[in-house]
Amino acid sequence: MILVTGGAGFIGSNFVLDWLAQSDEPVINLDALTYAGNRANLASLDGDARHVFVHGDIGERALVDQLLATHRPRAIVHFAAESHVDRSIHGPGAFMKTNVEGTFTLLEAARGFWNTLDGADKAAFRFHHVSTDEVYGSLKPTDPPFAETNAYEPNSPYSASKAASDHLVRAWHHTYGLPVLTTNCSNNYGPLHFPEKLIPLMIVNALAGKPLPVYGDGQQIRDWLYVKDHCSGIRAVLAGGRVGETYNIGGWNEMANIDIVKTVCALLDELRPDPAGPYARLITYVTDRPGHDRRYAIDARKIERELGWRPAETFATGIRKTVQWYLDNAAWVADVQSGAYKDWIGTNYSAR
Ligand code: NAD
Ligand code: DAU
């Protein structure tokens, strides 16, 4: 079996659902159920003996030790993190706690467990750390995309905390020999994405007739990857990645934010027309994010060359599936737009 951390969040829950759709290897899912964690994402696994959900924190060493000793996983796939840049600007403390200290605790527990293994089990064990392209900083318009050899230049409290965690993972391999893998991925989108992030926020705001808040001039560029392609990339690296290596995962799909928002509006015009007029009428330029990175782009040739992975979805196919998923899952959206969600929307947007 494998131990997944953060498997009730956006990418983690997609990963667990895909994993169990493709194999019978059980998953222990350790998640603290922060605002971003949602048991409903995993409702289709209720009663499935292959999935054991544990409500707990990666920073609780005794709990992690006990889970490892009891279930003896062959791998840990580490998604758990605070993941939203805007929240890291308003309150960086939680990012240091989970992303840095939590990863440290998990690494120490993994090292302790790994040292109890022998022979083939010890050689086969993997600690797979899921990280981000944001650790590389911001690209100029003509710069080549991020390669695994780029220097780390994190610019936000979030990316600094992820960079720190990447460095810890690297050090635990070099110093202690822990068999680690790290993947650095670009912006994900798809089903179960919490509506604080650009694409789901634009969909749910548009459907509610609310403003679509575009930061600054809207010309910031991200490299968008459908979440299920990220999951297949992680599976490929876990199965065949070289120990101690990092692999960039990206969609070969650079787009400016304003073009993303216009694409979402056009799809909604087609799939759920608003009698009041085209959804693009709701686009509202607002004060920029402090320290806003201008451009991210991933050079994903290493994972393709070594492991044969390429994304299956184009942006056109992935975004259509995504918009349709939000139209079909209004109850999920209503459920996550709780009081705490409203508080965050007030905190982030009222002064912009
Ligand atoms: P998310 O915020 O949707 O989910 C994070 C999950 O981690 C939640 O279920 C939350 O409850 C859980 N969690 C938080 N703190 C925890 C703790 N201390 N102990 C246990 N569980 C805890 O995040 P996501 O977008 O699914 O991202 C998952 C991982 O992928 C993160 O490490 C993130 O840095 C990385 N990543 C995300 C993207 C993206 O576009 N979303 C891209 C590249 C990398
Ligand atoms: O690049 C990978 C990263 O992508 C992940 O590591 C992060 O966990 C993930 O949240 C994401 O970070 P971003 O900051 O790029 O994602 P976000 O959806 O918050 O913003 C995408 C872009 O859209 C960014 O340039 C800011 C802009 N934006 C965002 C919001 C929420 C807006 O213009 N308006 C908004 O309301």
mmCIF file of C-alpha atoms and ligand atoms in Angstrom, residues 6 8-12 30-34 36-37 56-58 79-81 83 98 130-132 158 162 185-188 197, ligand 1:
data_model
loop_
_atom_site.group_PDB
_atom_site.id
_atom_site.type_symbol
_atom_site.label_atom_id
_atom_site.label_comp_id
_atom_site.label_asym_id
_atom_site.label_seq_id
_atom_site.Cartn_x
_atom_site.Cartn_y
_atom_site.Cartn_z
ATOM 1 C CA GLY A 6 -3.255 15.782 1.718
ATOM 2 C CA ALA A 8 -8.685 15.291 0.592
ATOM 3 C CA GLY A 9 -7.472 18.408 -1.256
ATOM 4 C CA PHE A 10 -7.764 19.229 -4.934
ATOM 5 C CA ILE A 11 -4.866 17.296 -6.472
ATOM 6 C CA GLY A 12 -4.587 14.703 -3.695
ATOM 7 C CA LEU A 30 -3.639 11.302 5.985
ATOM 8 C CA ASP A 31 -5.275 14.726 5.829
ATOM 9 C CA ALA A 32 -5.821 17.433 8.461
ATOM 10 C CA LEU A 33 -9.023 18.648 6.732
ATOM 11 C CA THR A 34 -8.081 22.312 6.716
ATOM 12 C CA ALA A 36 -9.037 23.141 1.638
ATOM 13 C CA GLY A 37 -9.595 19.506 2.610
ATOM 14 C CA GLY A 56 -4.641 14.049 11.253
ATOM 15 C CA ASP A 57 -1.716 16.385 10.809
ATOM 16 C CA ILE A 58 1.587 15.525 9.096
ATOM 17 C CA PHE A 79 0.704 16.440 -1.267
ATOM 18 C CA ALA A 80 -0.252 18.015 2.089
ATOM 19 C CA ALA A 81 0.460 21.736 2.072
ATOM 20 C CA SER A 83 -1.221 25.957 -1.373
ATOM 21 C CA THR A 98 2.804 22.760 7.362
ATOM 22 C CA VAL A 130 4.897 16.964 -4.759
ATOM 23 C CA SER A 131 6.120 20.495 -5.405
ATOM 24 C CA THR A 132 5.582 23.477 -7.646
ATOM 25 C CA TYR A 158 4.118 30.148 -0.381
ATOM 26 C CA LYS A 162 7.776 25.019 -0.906
ATOM 27 C CA CYS A 185 4.443 20.996 -11.475
ATOM 28 C CA SER A 186 2.791 23.966 -13.150
ATOM 29 C CA ASN A 187 -0.754 25.297 -12.490
ATOM 30 C CA ASN A 188 -3.350 22.540 -12.283
ATOM 31 C CA LYS A 197 -7.993 29.724 -7.296
HETATM 32 P P1 NAD B 1 -5.054 22.028 -1.612
HETATM 33 O O1 NAD B 1 -4.863 23.268 -0.822
HETATM 34 O O2 NAD B 1 -6.272 21.887 -2.470
HETATM 35 O O3 NAD B 1 -5.053 20.760 -0.635
HETATM 36 C C1 NAD B 1 -4.121 20.610 0.396
HETATM 37 C C2 NAD B 1 -4.564 19.446 1.267
HETATM 38 O O4 NAD B 1 -3.598 19.268 2.306
HETATM 39 C C3 NAD B 1 -5.917 19.671 1.955
HETATM 40 O O5 NAD B 1 -6.710 18.519 1.869
HETATM 41 C C4 NAD B 1 -5.537 19.971 3.400
HETATM 42 O O6 NAD B 1 -6.538 19.594 4.336
HETATM 43 C C5 NAD B 1 -4.270 19.136 3.538
HETATM 44 N N1 NAD B 1 -3.391 19.632 4.610
HETATM 45 C C6 NAD B 1 -2.995 20.930 4.807
HETATM 46 N N2 NAD B 1 -2.200 20.992 5.898
HETATM 47 C C7 NAD B 1 -2.066 19.728 6.369
HETATM 48 C C8 NAD B 1 -1.366 19.155 7.451
HETATM 49 N N3 NAD B 1 -0.609 19.907 8.267
HETATM 50 N N4 NAD B 1 -1.437 17.820 7.636
HETATM 51 C C9 NAD B 1 -2.184 17.049 6.818
HETATM 52 N N5 NAD B 1 -2.895 17.549 5.784
HETATM 53 C C10 NAD B 1 -2.836 18.867 5.560
HETATM 54 O O7 NAD B 1 -3.738 21.865 -2.474
HETATM 55 P P2 NAD B 1 -3.546 21.278 -3.945
HETATM 56 O O8 NAD B 1 -3.783 22.358 -4.934
HETATM 57 O O9 NAD B 1 -4.262 19.989 -4.058
HETATM 58 O O10 NAD B 1 -1.956 21.018 -3.917
HETATM 59 C C11 NAD B 1 -1.431 19.774 -3.462
HETATM 60 C C12 NAD B 1 0.084 19.834 -3.544
HETATM 61 O O11 NAD B 1 0.495 20.086 -4.863
HETATM 62 C C13 NAD B 1 0.697 20.950 -2.696
HETATM 63 O O12 NAD B 1 1.871 20.464 -2.107
HETATM 64 C C14 NAD B 1 1.005 22.041 -3.694
HETATM 65 O O13 NAD B 1 2.097 22.822 -3.262
HETATM 66 C C15 NAD B 1 1.329 21.231 -4.917
HETATM 67 N N6 NAD B 1 1.067 21.878 -6.211
HETATM 68 C C16 NAD B 1 -0.149 22.425 -6.492
HETATM 69 C C17 NAD B 1 -0.399 22.974 -7.751
HETATM 70 C C18 NAD B 1 -1.737 23.559 -8.118
HETATM 71 O O14 NAD B 1 -1.867 24.142 -9.200
HETATM 72 N N7 NAD B 1 -2.758 23.447 -7.285
HETATM 73 C C19 NAD B 1 0.616 22.956 -8.721
HETATM 74 C C20 NAD B 1 1.871 22.411 -8.388
HETATM 75 C C21 NAD B 1 2.081 21.855 -7.144
#
